[in-house]
Amino acid sequence: MMAGGVGYGNEAFSLKENPAAGDRIVLLGGDNYRIGMGGGAVSSVATGKYGNAIELNAVQRSNPEMQKRICNAIRALAESSTNPIVSIHDHGAGGHLNCLSELVEKTGGRIDMKQLPVGDPTLSAREIIGNESQERMGLILKPADTELLRHIADRERAPMYVIGEVTGDRQFTFVDKDGSKPIDLQLDDLFGNPPKTVITDRTTQVTFTNPLYHAEKLEEYLEGVLQLESVACKDWLTNKVDRSVTGLVAGQQTCGPIQLPLNNLAVVALDYVSNKGVATSIGHAPAAGLVDPASGSVLSIAEALTNIIWSPIEDGLRGISLSANWMWPCRNPGEDARLYSAVKAASDFAIALGINIPTGKDSLSMSQKYPDGTEVLSPGTVIISAAGAVKDIRKRTEPVIRLDEDTSLVYVDLSSHDLALGGSAFYQSLACVGEECPTVKDPGYFARVFDAVQQFIEDGEILAGHDVSAGGLITCLLEMCFAVPGAGMSINLNQFADTDILKILFSENPSLVIQVRKNSRLFGEWKRKGIRHMDIGIPSSTGRIDINRGSYQFSLSVNNLRKIWFRTSYLLDTHQSTVKLAKERFNNLAKHPMDFTFPADFSGKSAQYGINTARMVKSGIKSAIIREKGVNGDREMAHLMHLAGFDVKDVHMTDLISGRESLEDVNFIVFVGGFSNSDVLGSAKGWAGAFLYNEKARLTLERYYARHDTLSLGVCTGCQLMVELDLISCGQYKPELLQNESGKFESAFLNVDVPENNSVMFGTLSGSRLGIWVAHGEGRFRFSHPVDFYHIALYYSYSGYPYNPNGSEHNVAGIYSADGRHLAIMPHLERAVFPWNWAYYPQGRQGDEITPWVEAFVNARQWVVRVTGSR
């Protein structure tokens, strides 16, 4: 939830059907283990109450590769002409007991326990039924459809088991191998009349004090605020997670030429051909919740909304749904009453805004007990996730200031509340909470401003924008400058009614700062509509934020404060990337901002290559995706190949191993990226073994590479595979691909250079400097001979970490065969197809439909046409 997990699918499949007697109950996924046992019970008590083994067994552990296999199998059914799934349910809390009972809650069912996969023979019947091992899915299928799923599951290497059947007698039964029935209940008893929970508590009064502060110490205070975890840079978190997978990511954490994690929301495209999408954001205010739990709820919702506001949402504010994740130290004096106050405030505020909170989650044991009797309570918090359908993913506004002279910076208040410092990062940095925190006094006005801003974003009137939240107005202004080299501002705060300069700069009243042109129609229209706003300044190229308020004059260095803001991330990064590389990352922070050199003849229009991005038809020029279990780069690669004019087959390794696929009618194959075998064997060695030790697959590959009318490409894991199998034909000079020097997965959008080269795909891109995504844990090239012995296809543009993210020798990112036909690269060009895929796209090219990477695949198609005589 907090990661913004939003799904979308065919509306026809959104409702489950009712099972009928005789339907089969099917399990997809892994074995049962002593995982997640009693998770629900343990999560409701203070950590430390039970023994270590009990609490460890309650922790859920995940297997992402298994999840991907199951997903592929289910997706194949959902994308069939007829979807045979009658009903489906995931395994979560309660394990089989919860999942399978809910599948048959209207009919009844019988589960044969000897058909359940058990990985630990010491499990009791209770543990088998109730464990919460992850990556399992329960399905109901008609008997005739089980073999279809078995065929698909075998192809995807997704374990499948027929474990029971629907009975129709409203009895839910587990039958063990000895004939005993550990569970044998009437469904009315299971779902009928659960007891009501009644919580009794009393309201307790907790008072906090305001600290003393002095305006002259602004820079000292600011340095403290910028280093707080809630305000400081989150680079240490975002640089190690895949932010480009699927090729549908239109907005993630990083932005601007300096690629810093400053974005307010995430945006994902619905598909590769439209401009529709889904936006998500989060908000929370734990410190404000300590002062006033009701205000904490309101501020959490307000922050989620001022984060998601920067993409045009279908139906504006009313098109947004919220999810509430409550985390509270309940069963402590006064805390249940505080929770009630917080929940009621969230409900009232959402109703007043006209939006819903249809779902949520709770963790009501946020306390820790120690052996000496000490107990620590977490502040009661609600984390709000917001989601909405996006009208146009290309119109997302970022907190990246434009250095245009004819623009203004405008402050827009949404709180209708006097400025207040309670619960602020500023007070937290002074080890205080404060007496009064802000809230939103007029939800109707908040809604009007929200929709007004949305309209101007859709119309392209807002050039940049950011919300005022953790760290206050001064942090908002700084963050708008951080990602742009040399950026600064001239700010005048004399229009603020409050005379306290620190309250103006550090209060966290929900509000926005937007950049618009000085002649924007926004000013006149908002004045007529009664929307309060202040013109507070202009951008500059001084690298400083100059602030004027009455007798107070401050001039702040953006570069110095950016380093302070980044320092907390650096310190945390030393524990995951080694001290040496974390320091190198810190020192190189803004040395090489993104810049680009596009091919001279590149127009950015799909028509230049004779392709239609909206509608693709079969060409007769055949290619294939080659994938192994766990890979996750197949869909975006297939679309790019379609876009360039290929007809694309989906070929799983099981197809090659079984002999179902020969590749005889294919002229271009691509080994795609992802985590084959979870990468536990290192650099695609497990995938390589699937070729080397399966005769049919090995011979098929040998025959393909013996032909003279074939091309191949390997990306990421596919690159590792090609190097491991020596498909680039380096012979005794074969390089190695090793674990990243940082020892961790690296995710980044960065510059790469295409040198002069004779490869089929990259030859026409020679001399280009482009943007591309990297997402891998083992991409470090090491060469046994001087680099001149190799044919280099791609370099990282700059030396040093993180510009060379894996420590590759000579900054190499890709190599190709001597004849130019076979190419292996680590970065994901298939995730950089459209301008909206790029985390930073050059200004002045807003009309581009595609990026230069498409040309590589058009080159491949044209080569196949020449060699084979195809049209």
Coordinates of C-alpha atoms in Angstrom, one line a residue, residues 39-407:
G39 CA 1.0 -13.2 12.2
G40 CA -2.3 -11.6 12.9
A41 CA -2.1 -12.3 16.6
V42 CA 1.5 -11.3 17.0
S43 CA 1.0 -8.0 15.1
S44 CA -1.6 -7.0 17.6
V45 CA 0.7 -7.2 20.7
A46 CA 3.8 -5.3 21.7
T47 CA 7.0 -6.5 20.1
G48 CA 8.9 -8.5 22.7
K49 CA 5.9 -9.9 24.5
Y50 CA 6.4 -13.4 23.0
G51 CA 9.6 -15.5 22.6
N52 CA 11.9 -14.8 19.7
A53 CA 11.0 -18.0 17.8
I54 CA 7.3 -17.2 17.9
E55 CA 7.8 -13.7 16.7
L56 CA 10.2 -14.8 14.0
N57 CA 7.8 -17.4 12.7
A58 CA 5.1 -14.7 12.5
V59 CA 7.2 -12.7 10.0
Q60 CA 6.3 -13.2 6.4
R61 CA 9.0 -13.7 3.8
S62 CA 8.6 -13.3 0.1
N63 CA 9.8 -15.0 -3.1
P64 CA 9.4 -12.5 -5.9
E65 CA 10.4 -14.9 -8.6
M66 CA 7.7 -17.3 -7.6
Q67 CA 5.3 -14.4 -7.6
K68 CA 6.3 -13.5 -11.2
R69 CA 5.8 -17.1 -12.4
I70 CA 2.3 -17.2 -10.9
C71 CA 1.5 -13.8 -12.3
N72 CA 2.5 -14.9 -15.8
A73 CA 0.3 -18.0 -15.6
I74 CA -2.8 -16.0 -14.4
R75 CA -2.1 -13.3 -17.0
A76 CA -2.1 -15.9 -19.7
L77 CA -5.6 -17.0 -18.6
A78 CA -6.8 -13.4 -18.3
E79 CA -5.6 -12.5 -21.8
S80 CA -7.1 -15.5 -23.4
S81 CA -10.1 -15.1 -25.7
T82 CA -12.1 -16.7 -22.9
N83 CA -11.0 -16.3 -19.3
P84 CA -11.7 -19.6 -17.5
I85 CA -11.2 -18.3 -14.0
V86 CA -14.4 -18.6 -12.0
S87 CA -13.0 -17.0 -8.8
I88 CA -9.6 -16.1 -7.5
H89 CA -8.1 -15.1 -4.1
D90 CA -4.6 -14.4 -2.8
H91 CA -3.0 -16.1 0.2
G92 CA -2.5 -13.5 2.9
A93 CA -3.3 -13.4 6.6
G94 CA -4.7 -16.7 7.6
G95 CA -3.0 -18.7 4.8
H96 CA -5.1 -21.5 3.3
L97 CA -7.8 -21.1 5.9
N98 CA -8.6 -17.6 4.8
C99 CA -8.0 -17.9 1.1
L100 CA -9.8 -21.1 0.4
S101 CA -12.7 -20.5 2.7
E102 CA -13.4 -17.2 1.0
L103 CA -13.3 -18.9 -2.4
V104 CA -16.1 -21.2 -1.4
E105 CA -17.9 -19.0 1.1
K106 CA -21.2 -19.2 -0.8
T107 CA -21.1 -22.9 -1.6
G108 CA -18.7 -25.0 0.6
G109 CA -15.7 -27.0 -0.4
R110 CA -13.5 -30.0 0.5
I111 CA -9.7 -29.7 0.6
D112 CA -7.5 -32.8 0.3
M113 CA -4.5 -31.9 2.5
K114 CA -2.3 -34.6 0.9
Q115 CA -2.4 -32.5 -2.3
L116 CA -1.0 -29.4 -0.6
P117 CA 2.7 -28.9 -1.2
V118 CA 4.6 -29.1 2.0
G119 CA 8.3 -28.0 2.1
D120 CA 8.7 -28.7 5.9
P121 CA 7.7 -32.2 6.9
T122 CA 7.6 -31.2 10.6
L123 CA 4.5 -28.9 10.1
S124 CA 1.4 -29.9 12.0
A125 CA -2.0 -29.8 10.3
R126 CA -2.7 -26.5 12.0
E127 CA 0.5 -25.0 10.7
I128 CA -0.1 -26.4 7.1
I129 CA -3.6 -24.8 7.1
G130 CA -2.7 -21.5 8.7
N131 CA 0.8 -20.6 7.6
E132 CA 1.2 -17.4 5.5
S133 CA 3.9 -18.5 3.0
Q134 CA 3.8 -15.9 0.3
E135 CA 3.3 -16.1 -3.5
R136 CA 0.4 -18.5 -3.5
M137 CA -2.9 -18.0 -5.2
G138 CA -6.2 -19.9 -4.9
L139 CA -8.5 -20.4 -8.0
I140 CA -11.7 -22.0 -8.9
L141 CA -11.9 -23.6 -12.3
K142 CA -14.3 -25.8 -14.2
P143 CA -12.9 -29.4 -14.4
A144 CA -12.5 -29.1 -18.1
D145 CA -10.2 -26.0 -17.7
T146 CA -7.7 -27.5 -15.3
E147 CA -5.6 -29.0 -18.0
L148 CA -5.3 -25.7 -19.8
L149 CA -4.0 -24.1 -16.6
R150 CA -1.6 -27.0 -16.1
H151 CA -0.2 -26.6 -19.6
I152 CA 0.3 -22.9 -19.0
A153 CA 1.7 -23.4 -15.5
D154 CA 4.2 -26.0 -16.7
R155 CA 5.4 -23.6 -19.5
E156 CA 5.9 -20.8 -16.9
R157 CA 7.3 -23.2 -14.3
A158 CA 4.6 -22.1 -11.9
P159 CA 3.8 -25.0 -9.5
M160 CA 0.1 -25.9 -9.8
Y161 CA -2.0 -28.3 -7.6
V162 CA -5.6 -29.4 -7.8
I163 CA -6.3 -29.5 -4.1
G164 CA -10.1 -30.0 -3.7
E165 CA -13.5 -29.3 -5.1
V166 CA -16.5 -27.2 -4.5
T167 CA -19.2 -29.2 -2.7
G168 CA -22.3 -27.1 -2.6
D169 CA -23.3 -28.3 0.9
R170 CA -22.0 -25.1 2.7
Q171 CA -19.6 -27.2 4.6
F172 CA -15.9 -26.3 4.6
T173 CA -13.6 -29.2 5.3
F174 CA -9.9 -30.1 5.3
V175 CA -9.3 -33.8 5.1
D176 CA -5.8 -35.0 6.2
K177 CA -4.1 -38.0 4.7
D178 CA -5.2 -40.3 7.6
G179 CA -8.8 -39.4 7.0
S180 CA -9.0 -37.0 10.0
K181 CA -10.7 -33.6 9.5
P182 CA -8.7 -30.8 11.2
I183 CA -11.3 -28.3 9.9
D184 CA -14.9 -29.3 9.4
L185 CA -17.2 -26.3 9.8
Q186 CA -20.5 -25.0 8.5
L187 CA -19.9 -21.8 6.6
D188 CA -22.6 -20.0 8.6
D189 CA -20.4 -20.7 11.7
L190 CA -17.3 -19.4 9.9
F191 CA -18.8 -16.3 8.4
G192 CA -22.1 -15.9 10.1
N193 CA -22.1 -13.6 13.1
P194 CA -18.7 -12.6 14.3
P195 CA -18.6 -11.1 17.8
K196 CA -18.5 -7.3 17.9
T197 CA -15.4 -5.7 19.4
V198 CA -16.0 -3.1 22.0
I199 CA -13.1 -0.9 23.1
T200 CA -13.4 1.3 26.2
D201 CA -10.9 4.0 26.9
R202 CA -10.7 7.5 28.4
T203 CA -9.4 10.6 26.9
T204 CA -6.1 11.8 28.3
Q205 CA -4.7 15.2 28.0
V206 CA -1.1 15.6 26.8
T207 CA 0.5 19.0 26.6
F208 CA 3.6 20.0 24.8
T209 CA 5.5 23.3 24.9
N210 CA 6.8 25.6 22.2
P211 CA 10.6 26.1 22.1
L212 CA 12.4 29.4 22.0
Y213 CA 14.0 30.4 18.7
H214 CA 15.7 33.4 17.1
A215 CA 15.4 34.5 13.5
E216 CA 19.1 35.3 13.3
K217 CA 19.8 31.6 13.6
L218 CA 17.9 30.7 10.4
E219 CA 20.8 29.0 8.6
E220 CA 21.6 27.0 11.7
Y221 CA 18.0 25.9 12.1
L222 CA 17.8 25.1 8.4
E223 CA 20.8 22.8 8.5
G224 CA 19.2 20.8 11.3
V225 CA 15.8 20.6 9.5
L226 CA 17.4 19.5 6.2
Q227 CA 19.1 16.6 7.9
L228 CA 16.0 15.1 9.5
E229 CA 15.0 11.8 8.0
S230 CA 11.5 13.1 7.1
V231 CA 13.0 16.0 5.1
A232 CA 16.4 14.8 3.9
C233 CA 17.2 13.2 0.6
K234 CA 15.9 9.6 0.1
D235 CA 18.5 8.7 -2.5
W236 CA 19.8 5.8 -0.3
L237 CA 16.3 4.2 -0.7
T238 CA 15.5 5.0 -4.3
N239 CA 18.9 4.1 -5.9
K240 CA 18.5 0.4 -5.0
V241 CA 15.0 -0.4 -6.3
D242 CA 13.9 -1.0 -9.9
R243 CA 12.1 2.3 -11.0
S244 CA 11.8 1.5 -14.7
V245 CA 10.5 -2.1 -14.9
T246 CA 7.6 -2.7 -17.3
G247 CA 8.5 0.3 -19.5
L248 CA 5.2 1.9 -18.3
V249 CA 6.7 4.1 -15.6
A250 CA 6.0 7.7 -16.5
G251 CA 6.9 9.3 -13.2
Q252 CA 9.0 8.0 -10.4
Q253 CA 11.2 9.5 -7.7
T254 CA 14.0 11.3 -9.5
C255 CA 13.8 14.3 -11.7
G256 CA 15.8 17.1 -13.2
P257 CA 19.3 17.3 -14.8
I258 CA 20.9 16.3 -11.4
Q259 CA 18.4 13.4 -11.0
L260 CA 17.4 13.8 -7.4
P261 CA 14.5 12.0 -5.7
L262 CA 12.2 15.0 -5.4
N263 CA 9.0 14.1 -7.2
N264 CA 5.7 14.3 -5.4
L265 CA 3.9 11.3 -7.0
A266 CA 4.3 8.3 -9.1
V267 CA 2.6 7.9 -12.5
V268 CA 2.3 4.6 -14.5
A269 CA 0.9 4.4 -18.1
L270 CA -2.0 2.0 -18.7
D271 CA -0.4 0.7 -21.9
Y272 CA 2.2 1.6 -24.5
V273 CA -0.1 3.2 -27.1
S274 CA -2.4 5.7 -25.2
N275 CA -1.4 8.5 -22.9
K276 CA -3.7 7.4 -20.1
G277 CA -2.3 6.4 -16.7
V278 CA -2.6 5.9 -13.0
A279 CA -1.1 8.2 -10.3
T280 CA -0.4 7.4 -6.7
S281 CA 1.0 9.4 -3.8
I282 CA 1.2 9.2 0.0
G283 CA 0.9 11.5 3.0
H284 CA 1.5 11.3 6.7
A285 CA 2.0 13.7 9.7
P286 CA 3.0 11.7 12.8
A287 CA 4.4 14.6 14.7
A288 CA 1.3 16.7 14.2
G289 CA -0.7 13.7 15.2
L290 CA 1.0 13.8 18.6
V291 CA -0.2 17.4 19.1
D292 CA -3.7 16.7 17.8
P293 CA -4.7 13.3 16.4
A294 CA -7.5 14.8 14.4
S295 CA -5.3 17.4 12.7
G296 CA -2.7 14.7 12.1
S297 CA -5.4 12.8 10.0
V298 CA -6.4 15.9 8.1
L299 CA -2.8 16.8 7.3
S300 CA -2.0 13.2 6.2
I301 CA -4.9 13.4 3.7
A302 CA -4.0 16.9 2.6
E303 CA -0.4 15.9 2.0
A304 CA -1.4 12.9 -0.1
L305 CA -3.6 15.3 -2.2
T306 CA -1.0 18.1 -2.6
N307 CA 1.3 15.4 -3.8
I308 CA -1.0 13.8 -6.4
I309 CA -2.2 17.2 -7.6
W310 CA 0.6 17.5 -10.1
S311 CA -0.9 15.2 -12.7
P312 CA -4.3 15.9 -14.3
I313 CA -6.7 13.4 -12.7
E314 CA -9.9 12.3 -14.4
D315 CA -12.8 14.1 -12.7
G316 CA -10.3 16.1 -10.6
L317 CA -10.5 15.7 -6.8
R318 CA -13.6 13.5 -7.1
G319 CA -11.6 11.1 -9.2
I320 CA -9.3 10.2 -6.3
S321 CA -9.6 7.3 -3.9
L322 CA -7.8 7.0 -0.7
S323 CA -6.5 4.1 1.4
A324 CA -5.7 4.5 5.1
N325 CA -3.0 2.6 6.8
W326 CA -3.4 3.1 10.6
M327 CA -0.5 2.5 12.9
W328 CA -1.2 3.0 16.5
P329 CA 0.0 1.9 20.0
C330 CA -3.4 0.7 21.1
R331 CA -4.3 -0.7 24.5
N332 CA -2.3 2.0 26.2
P333 CA -4.0 4.7 28.3
G334 CA -5.7 7.3 26.0
E335 CA -4.4 5.8 22.8
D336 CA -7.7 4.1 21.7
A337 CA -9.5 7.4 22.3
R338 CA -6.9 9.2 20.2
L339 CA -7.3 6.7 17.5
Y340 CA -11.1 7.2 17.5
S341 CA -10.6 11.0 17.2
A342 CA -8.1 10.5 14.3
V343 CA -10.4 8.1 12.4
K344 CA -13.4 10.3 12.8
A345 CA -11.5 13.3 11.6
A346 CA -10.3 11.4 8.5
S347 CA -13.8 10.3 7.8
D348 CA -15.3 13.8 8.2
F349 CA -12.6 15.4 6.1
A350 CA -12.9 12.9 3.2
I351 CA -16.7 13.2 3.2
A352 CA -16.4 17.0 3.1
L353 CA -14.0 16.8 0.2
G354 CA -16.3 14.4 -1.7
I355 CA -13.8 11.5 -1.9
N356 CA -13.8 8.0 -0.5
I357 CA -11.6 5.8 1.6
P358 CA -12.8 2.3 0.4
T359 CA -9.9 0.3 1.9
G360 CA -7.2 0.3 4.5
K361 CA -5.1 -1.6 6.9
D362 CA -4.3 -1.4 10.6
S363 CA -1.3 -2.2 12.8
L364 CA -2.5 -1.5 16.3
S365 CA 0.4 -2.7 18.3
M366 CA 3.0 -0.1 17.5
S367 CA 4.9 -0.6 20.8
Q368 CA 8.1 -2.3 21.8
K369 CA 8.8 -4.0 25.2
Y370 CA 12.3 -4.6 26.5
P371 CA 13.4 -7.2 29.1
D372 CA 14.0 -4.5 31.7
G373 CA 10.4 -3.5 31.5
T374 CA 10.9 -0.4 29.3
E375 CA 8.2 0.2 26.7
V376 CA 8.4 2.5 23.8
L377 CA 5.3 3.7 22.0
S378 CA 5.3 4.8 18.4
P379 CA 3.3 8.0 17.6
G380 CA -0.1 7.2 16.3
T381 CA 0.0 7.7 12.6
V382 CA -2.2 7.2 9.5
I383 CA -0.4 6.9 6.2
I384 CA -2.8 7.9 3.4
S385 CA -2.3 6.5 -0.1
A386 CA -4.0 8.4 -2.9
A387 CA -4.7 7.0 -6.4
G388 CA -6.5 8.3 -9.5
A389 CA -6.7 7.9 -13.2
V390 CA -4.5 10.3 -15.2
K391 CA -5.9 12.0 -18.2
D392 CA -2.5 12.5 -19.9
I393 CA 0.8 11.1 -18.5
R394 CA 2.8 13.7 -20.5
K395 CA 1.4 16.6 -18.5
R396 CA 2.9 15.8 -15.2
T397 CA 4.4 18.8 -13.3
E398 CA 7.7 18.4 -11.5
P399 CA 9.4 20.3 -8.7
V400 CA 12.2 21.4 -11.1
I401 CA 12.4 25.2 -11.5
R402 CA 12.9 26.6 -15.0
L403 CA 15.3 29.4 -15.3
D404 CA 13.0 31.6 -17.4
E405 CA 13.2 35.3 -16.8
D406 CA 9.5 36.0 -17.6
T407 CA 8.2 33.7 -14.9

